[in-house]
Coordinates of C-alpha atoms in Angstrom, one line a residue:
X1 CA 0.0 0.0 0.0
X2 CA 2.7 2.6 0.6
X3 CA 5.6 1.0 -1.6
X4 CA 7.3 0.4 1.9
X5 CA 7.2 0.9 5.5
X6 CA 9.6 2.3 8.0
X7 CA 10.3 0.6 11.2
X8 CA 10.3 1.5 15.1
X9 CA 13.7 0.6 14.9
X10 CA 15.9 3.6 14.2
X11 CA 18.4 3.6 11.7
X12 CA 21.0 6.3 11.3
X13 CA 22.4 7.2 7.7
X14 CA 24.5 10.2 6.6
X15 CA 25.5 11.7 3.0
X16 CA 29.0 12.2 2.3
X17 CA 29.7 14.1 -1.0
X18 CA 33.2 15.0 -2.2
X19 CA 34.9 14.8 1.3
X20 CA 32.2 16.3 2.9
X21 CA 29.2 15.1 5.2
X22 CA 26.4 17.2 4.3
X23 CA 23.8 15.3 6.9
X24 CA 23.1 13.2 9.2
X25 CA 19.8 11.5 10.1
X26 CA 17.9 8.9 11.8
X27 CA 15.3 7.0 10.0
X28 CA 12.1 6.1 12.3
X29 CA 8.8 5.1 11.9
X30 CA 5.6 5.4 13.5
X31 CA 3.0 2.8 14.1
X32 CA 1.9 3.2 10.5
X33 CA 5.5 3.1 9.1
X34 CA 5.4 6.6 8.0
X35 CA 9.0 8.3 8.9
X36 CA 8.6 10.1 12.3
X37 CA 7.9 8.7 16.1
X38 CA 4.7 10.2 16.5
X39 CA 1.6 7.6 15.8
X40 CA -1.5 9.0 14.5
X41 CA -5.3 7.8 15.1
X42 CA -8.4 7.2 13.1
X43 CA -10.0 9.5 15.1
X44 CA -9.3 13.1 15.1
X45 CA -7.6 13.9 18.5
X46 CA -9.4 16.1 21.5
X47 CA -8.8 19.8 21.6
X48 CA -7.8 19.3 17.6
X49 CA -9.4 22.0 15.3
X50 CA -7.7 21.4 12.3
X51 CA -6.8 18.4 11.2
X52 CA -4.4 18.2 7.8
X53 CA -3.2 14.8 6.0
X54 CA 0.0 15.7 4.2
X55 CA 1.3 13.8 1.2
X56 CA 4.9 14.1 0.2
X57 CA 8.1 13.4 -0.7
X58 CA 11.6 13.5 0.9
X59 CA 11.6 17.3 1.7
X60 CA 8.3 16.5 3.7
X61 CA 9.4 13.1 5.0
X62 CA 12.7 14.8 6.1
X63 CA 14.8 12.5 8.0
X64 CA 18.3 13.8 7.5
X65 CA 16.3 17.1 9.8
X66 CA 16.0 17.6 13.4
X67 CA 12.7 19.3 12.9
X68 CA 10.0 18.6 9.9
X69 CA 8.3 21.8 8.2
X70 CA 5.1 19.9 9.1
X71 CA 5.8 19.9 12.8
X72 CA 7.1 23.6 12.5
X73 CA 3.4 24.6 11.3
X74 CA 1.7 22.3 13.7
X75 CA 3.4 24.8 16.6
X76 CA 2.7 27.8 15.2
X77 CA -0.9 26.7 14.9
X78 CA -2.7 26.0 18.0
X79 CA -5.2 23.7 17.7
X80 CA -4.1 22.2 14.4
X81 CA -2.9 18.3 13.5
X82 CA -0.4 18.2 10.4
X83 CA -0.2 14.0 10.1
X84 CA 2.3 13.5 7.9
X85 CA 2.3 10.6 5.6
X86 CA 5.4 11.8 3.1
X87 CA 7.5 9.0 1.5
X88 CA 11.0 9.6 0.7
X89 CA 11.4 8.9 -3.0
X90 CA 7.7 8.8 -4.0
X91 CA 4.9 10.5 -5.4
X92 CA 1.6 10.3 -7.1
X93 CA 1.3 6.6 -7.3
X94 CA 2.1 5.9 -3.9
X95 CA -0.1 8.8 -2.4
X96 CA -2.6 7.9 -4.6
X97 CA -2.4 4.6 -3.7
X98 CA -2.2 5.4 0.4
X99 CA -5.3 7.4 0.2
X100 CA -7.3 4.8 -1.6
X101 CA -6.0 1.6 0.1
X102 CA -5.5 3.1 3.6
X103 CA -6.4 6.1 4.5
X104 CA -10.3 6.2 3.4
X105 CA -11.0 2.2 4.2
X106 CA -10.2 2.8 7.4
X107 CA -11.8 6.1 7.9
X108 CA -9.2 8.5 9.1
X109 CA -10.7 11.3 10.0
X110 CA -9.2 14.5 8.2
X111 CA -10.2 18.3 7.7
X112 CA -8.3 18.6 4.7
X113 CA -5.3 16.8 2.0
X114 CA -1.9 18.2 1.6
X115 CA -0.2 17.7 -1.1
X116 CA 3.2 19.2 -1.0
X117 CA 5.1 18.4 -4.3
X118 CA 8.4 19.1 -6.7
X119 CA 6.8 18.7 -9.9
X120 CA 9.0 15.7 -10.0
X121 CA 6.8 13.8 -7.9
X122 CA 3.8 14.2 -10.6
X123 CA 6.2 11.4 -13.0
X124 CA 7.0 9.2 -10.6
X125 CA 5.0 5.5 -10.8
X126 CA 4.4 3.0 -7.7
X127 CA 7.9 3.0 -5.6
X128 CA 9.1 0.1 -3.4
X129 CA 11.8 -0.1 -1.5
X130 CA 13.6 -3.0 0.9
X131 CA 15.8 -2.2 3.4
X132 CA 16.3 -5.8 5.2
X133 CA 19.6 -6.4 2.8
X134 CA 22.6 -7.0 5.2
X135 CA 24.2 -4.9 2.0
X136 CA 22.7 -2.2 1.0
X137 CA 19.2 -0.7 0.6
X138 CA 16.9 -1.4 -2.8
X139 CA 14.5 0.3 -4.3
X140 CA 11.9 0.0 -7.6
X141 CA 9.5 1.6 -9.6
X142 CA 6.6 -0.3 -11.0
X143 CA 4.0 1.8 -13.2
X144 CA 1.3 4.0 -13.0
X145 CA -1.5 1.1 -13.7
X146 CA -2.4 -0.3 -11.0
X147 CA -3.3 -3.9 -12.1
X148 CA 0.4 -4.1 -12.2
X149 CA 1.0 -3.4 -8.2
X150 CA 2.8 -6.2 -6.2
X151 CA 0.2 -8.1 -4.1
X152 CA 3.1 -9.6 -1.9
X153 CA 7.2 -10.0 -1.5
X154 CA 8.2 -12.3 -3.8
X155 CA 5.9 -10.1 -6.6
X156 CA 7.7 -6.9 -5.5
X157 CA 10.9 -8.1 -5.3
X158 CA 11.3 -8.3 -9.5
X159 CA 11.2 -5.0 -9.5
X160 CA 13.6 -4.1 -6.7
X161 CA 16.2 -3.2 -9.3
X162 CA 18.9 -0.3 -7.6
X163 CA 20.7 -0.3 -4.8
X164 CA 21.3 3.0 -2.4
X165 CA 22.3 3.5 1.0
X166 CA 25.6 1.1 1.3
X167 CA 24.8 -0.6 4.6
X168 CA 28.2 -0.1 7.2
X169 CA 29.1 -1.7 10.3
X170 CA 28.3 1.0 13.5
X171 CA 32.2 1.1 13.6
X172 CA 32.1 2.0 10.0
X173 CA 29.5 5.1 10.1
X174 CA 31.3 6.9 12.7
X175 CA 34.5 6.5 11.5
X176 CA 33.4 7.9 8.4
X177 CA 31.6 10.8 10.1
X178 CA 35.1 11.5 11.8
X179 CA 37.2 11.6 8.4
X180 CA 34.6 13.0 6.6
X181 CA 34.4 10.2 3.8
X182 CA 32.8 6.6 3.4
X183 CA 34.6 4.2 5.1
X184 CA 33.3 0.5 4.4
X185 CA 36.3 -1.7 5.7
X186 CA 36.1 -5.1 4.1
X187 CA 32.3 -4.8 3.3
X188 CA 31.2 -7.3 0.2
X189 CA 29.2 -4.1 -1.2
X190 CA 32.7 -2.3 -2.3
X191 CA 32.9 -5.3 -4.8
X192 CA 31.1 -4.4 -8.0
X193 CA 29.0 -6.3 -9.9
X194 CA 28.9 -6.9 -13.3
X195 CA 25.4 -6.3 -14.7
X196 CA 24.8 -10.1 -15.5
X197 CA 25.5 -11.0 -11.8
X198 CA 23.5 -7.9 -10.6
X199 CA 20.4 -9.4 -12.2
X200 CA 21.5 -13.3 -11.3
X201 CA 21.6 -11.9 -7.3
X202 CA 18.0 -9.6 -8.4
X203 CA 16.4 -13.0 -8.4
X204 CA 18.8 -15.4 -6.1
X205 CA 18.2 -12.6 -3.3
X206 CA 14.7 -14.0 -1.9
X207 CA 16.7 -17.2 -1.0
X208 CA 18.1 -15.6 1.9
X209 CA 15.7 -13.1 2.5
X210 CA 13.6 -13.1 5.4
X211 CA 10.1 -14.2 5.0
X212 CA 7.6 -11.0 5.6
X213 CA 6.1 -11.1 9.1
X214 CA 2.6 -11.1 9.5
X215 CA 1.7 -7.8 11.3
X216 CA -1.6 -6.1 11.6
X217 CA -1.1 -3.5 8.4
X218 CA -0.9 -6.7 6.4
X219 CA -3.3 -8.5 8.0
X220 CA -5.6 -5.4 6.3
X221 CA -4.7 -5.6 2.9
X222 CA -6.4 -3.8 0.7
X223 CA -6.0 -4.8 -3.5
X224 CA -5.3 -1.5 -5.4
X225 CA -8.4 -0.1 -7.5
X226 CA -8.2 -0.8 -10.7
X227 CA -8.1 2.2 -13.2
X228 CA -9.1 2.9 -16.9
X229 CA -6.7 5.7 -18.5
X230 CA -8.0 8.8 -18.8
X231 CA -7.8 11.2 -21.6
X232 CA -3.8 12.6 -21.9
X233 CA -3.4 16.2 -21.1
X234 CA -0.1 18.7 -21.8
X235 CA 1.5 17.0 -19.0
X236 CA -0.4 14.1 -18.0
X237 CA -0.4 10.3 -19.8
X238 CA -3.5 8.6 -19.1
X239 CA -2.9 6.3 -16.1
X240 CA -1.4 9.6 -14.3
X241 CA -4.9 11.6 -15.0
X242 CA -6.6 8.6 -14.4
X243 CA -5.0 9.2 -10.7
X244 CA -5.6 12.9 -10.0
X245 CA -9.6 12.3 -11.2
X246 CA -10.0 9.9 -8.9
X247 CA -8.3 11.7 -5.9
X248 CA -10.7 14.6 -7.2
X249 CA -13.6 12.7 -7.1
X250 CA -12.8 10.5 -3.7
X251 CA -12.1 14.2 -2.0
X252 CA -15.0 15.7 -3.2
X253 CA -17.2 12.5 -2.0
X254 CA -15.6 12.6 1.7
X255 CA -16.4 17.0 1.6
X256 CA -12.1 16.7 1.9
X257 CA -10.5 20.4 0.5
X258 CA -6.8 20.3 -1.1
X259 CA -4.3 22.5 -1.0
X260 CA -1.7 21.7 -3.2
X261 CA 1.9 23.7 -2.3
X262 CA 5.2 24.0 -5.2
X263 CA 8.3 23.0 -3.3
X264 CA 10.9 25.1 -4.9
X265 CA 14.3 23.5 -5.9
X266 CA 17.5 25.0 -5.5
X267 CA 18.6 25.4 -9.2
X268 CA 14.6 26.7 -9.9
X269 CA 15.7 29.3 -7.5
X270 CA 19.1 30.2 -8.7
X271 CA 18.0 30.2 -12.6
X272 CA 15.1 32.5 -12.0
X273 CA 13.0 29.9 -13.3
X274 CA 9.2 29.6 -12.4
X275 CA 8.7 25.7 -12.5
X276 CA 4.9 25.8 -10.7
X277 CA 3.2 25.1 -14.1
X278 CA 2.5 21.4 -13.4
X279 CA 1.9 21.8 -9.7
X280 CA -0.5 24.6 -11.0
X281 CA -2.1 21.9 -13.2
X282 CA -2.3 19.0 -10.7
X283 CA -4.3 21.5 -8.1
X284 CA -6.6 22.8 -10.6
X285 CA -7.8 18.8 -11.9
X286 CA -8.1 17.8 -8.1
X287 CA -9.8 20.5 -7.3
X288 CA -7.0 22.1 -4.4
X289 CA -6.3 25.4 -4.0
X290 CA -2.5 26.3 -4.9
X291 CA 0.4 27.7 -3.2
X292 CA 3.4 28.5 -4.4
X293 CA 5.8 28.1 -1.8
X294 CA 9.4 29.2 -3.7
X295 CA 7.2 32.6 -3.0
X296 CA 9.1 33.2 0.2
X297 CA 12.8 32.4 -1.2
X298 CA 12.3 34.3 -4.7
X299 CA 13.4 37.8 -3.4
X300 CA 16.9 36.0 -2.1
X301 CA 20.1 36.3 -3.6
X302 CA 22.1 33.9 -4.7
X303 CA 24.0 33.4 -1.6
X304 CA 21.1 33.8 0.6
X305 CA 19.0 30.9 -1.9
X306 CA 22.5 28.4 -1.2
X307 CA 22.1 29.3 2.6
X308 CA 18.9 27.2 2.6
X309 CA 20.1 24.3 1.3
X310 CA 23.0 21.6 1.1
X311 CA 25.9 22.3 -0.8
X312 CA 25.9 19.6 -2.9
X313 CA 22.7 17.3 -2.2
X314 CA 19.1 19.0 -4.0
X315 CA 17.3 19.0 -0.3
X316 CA 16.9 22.1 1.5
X317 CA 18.5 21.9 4.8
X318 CA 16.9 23.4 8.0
X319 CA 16.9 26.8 7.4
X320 CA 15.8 26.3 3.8
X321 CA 12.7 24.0 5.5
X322 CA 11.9 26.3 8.4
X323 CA 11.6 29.4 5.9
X324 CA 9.1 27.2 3.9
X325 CA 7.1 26.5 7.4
X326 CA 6.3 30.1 8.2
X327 CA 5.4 31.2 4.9
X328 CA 3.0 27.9 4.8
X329 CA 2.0 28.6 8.5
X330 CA 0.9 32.4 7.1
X331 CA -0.9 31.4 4.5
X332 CA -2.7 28.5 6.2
X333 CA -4.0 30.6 9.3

């Protein structure tokens, strides 16, 4: 339903680019394997007057942070709820698929949908991802029509295709925090593999892989619904409309409003660009109201624009997110 889920257990990982660690962070998850350590109910919590489901990607997920934007906005509005249900490397297929496989079967309780996007996200198909490698991390994409969503393991582990995240001993990672580089010691994962062997171990790999446990969320499966393509539009292919029409029409059934915000990329900033046109386009089909949120880093200079994000790694870092948080904060008061 969600491509993958995080676990309780918490898992540190850090970026080191050109001799340089850029971040550190802990990946967590809550009780519905979303990344963070606070769980969230069906029911809308006491004393809560505005309750917002936010779908996103890694600057929303945010592990390599201290501090999320969502939970930023949350303390600058009392009485709000920002449950955030971001998935690093995602995007329309997996929210699509979270909404109408979890989040509306089991009646979450919500005031309103948040959908805060790259335009990126919009061309990205069902994502899965596998972290229980002793290796390294993998992850896949599958396609935008859902027939073709994994029902189980074995089915999504054809498609598990790239590794990320080299996997180090706890020796390892803060070794390589102290000099500043990757340091894997003998590791197999430094070996590489010639393509033939890569796919060879793609398919030998479920012989050592654990079998999946049988936990509650699974317990509730819920079979994706199945989609006819819908008429291609400047930006769109079928499957992808066929998507954003149903979230319209599941939102408007439920009386759920949208907002739809533009996450603004570093080089989007720096060039001068204006690269809302799609986000534009995906609020307007769903029905959501837009916000452009590279509104409160536009008037920056270059230097200033660099401040807010890592030097080498696309992410904005936590002055970049907590500028975006007050600006959304203001606008959503």
């Amino acid at each position: 339903i969600r491509g993958y889920s995080i676990t309780k257990e918490p898992t540190r990982f850090a970026r080191v680019t050109k001799g340089v660690v850029e971040y550190v962070g802990t990946l967590r998850g809550n009780g519905q394997g979303f990344q963070g350590d606070k769980d969230f109910s069906v029911a809308r919590p006491p004393g809560i007057k505005s309750r917002n489901l936010v779908f996103g990607d890694s600057f929303t997920s945010a592990a390599f942070l201290p501090v999320r934007w969502t939970a930023r906005v949350e303390a600058q509005l009392p009485g709000s709820e920002f449950v955030n249900c971001a998935i690093d490397g995602a995007g329309l297929a997996n929210w699509w698929s979270v909404l109408t496989r979890m989040i509306l079967p089991r009646k979450y309780e919500f005031d309103r949908v948040v959908f805060a996007l790259i335009p990126q996200d919009l061309d990205r198909p069902f994502m899965l991802a596998d972290h229980r490698s002793p290796i390294f991390n993998l992850i896949g994409y599958v396609d935008f029509d859902p027939a073709r969503f994994p029902t189980d393991v074995e089915h999504a582990s054809l498609y598990l295709s790239t590794a990320t995240f080299n996997k180090v001993k706890s020796s390892e990672f803060d070794q390589s925090l102290k000099e500043g580089r990757l340091c894997m010691g003998e590791n197999p994962h430094q070996v590489v593999r010639p393509w033939l062997a890569w796919q060879v171990w793609r398919y030998a790999k479920r012989a050592w892989q654990p079998a999946a446990t049988v936990t509650d969320i699974q317990s509730e499966f819920v079979p994706a619904p199945s989609l006819a393509p819908a008429k291609a539009d400047r930006y769109f292919s079928g499957y992808k409309m066929a998507m954003m029409v149903d979230i319209h029409d599941r939102l408007a059934a439920n009386h759920l409003p949208a907002i739809v915000i533009h996450i603004p990329g570093r080089d989007e900033l720096l060039s001068g660009r204006d690269d809302t046109a799609r986000s534009r386009d995906f609020a307007r089909i769903i029905g959501a109201t837009f916000i452009d949120g590279g509104q409160p880093f536009r008037s920056l200079s270059a230097d200033e624009v660099r401040a807010c994000y890592f030097p080498h790694d696309g992410h904005w870092n936590q002055a970049g997110s907590d500028r975006f948080a007050k600006f959304v904060a203001e606008r959503l008061k």
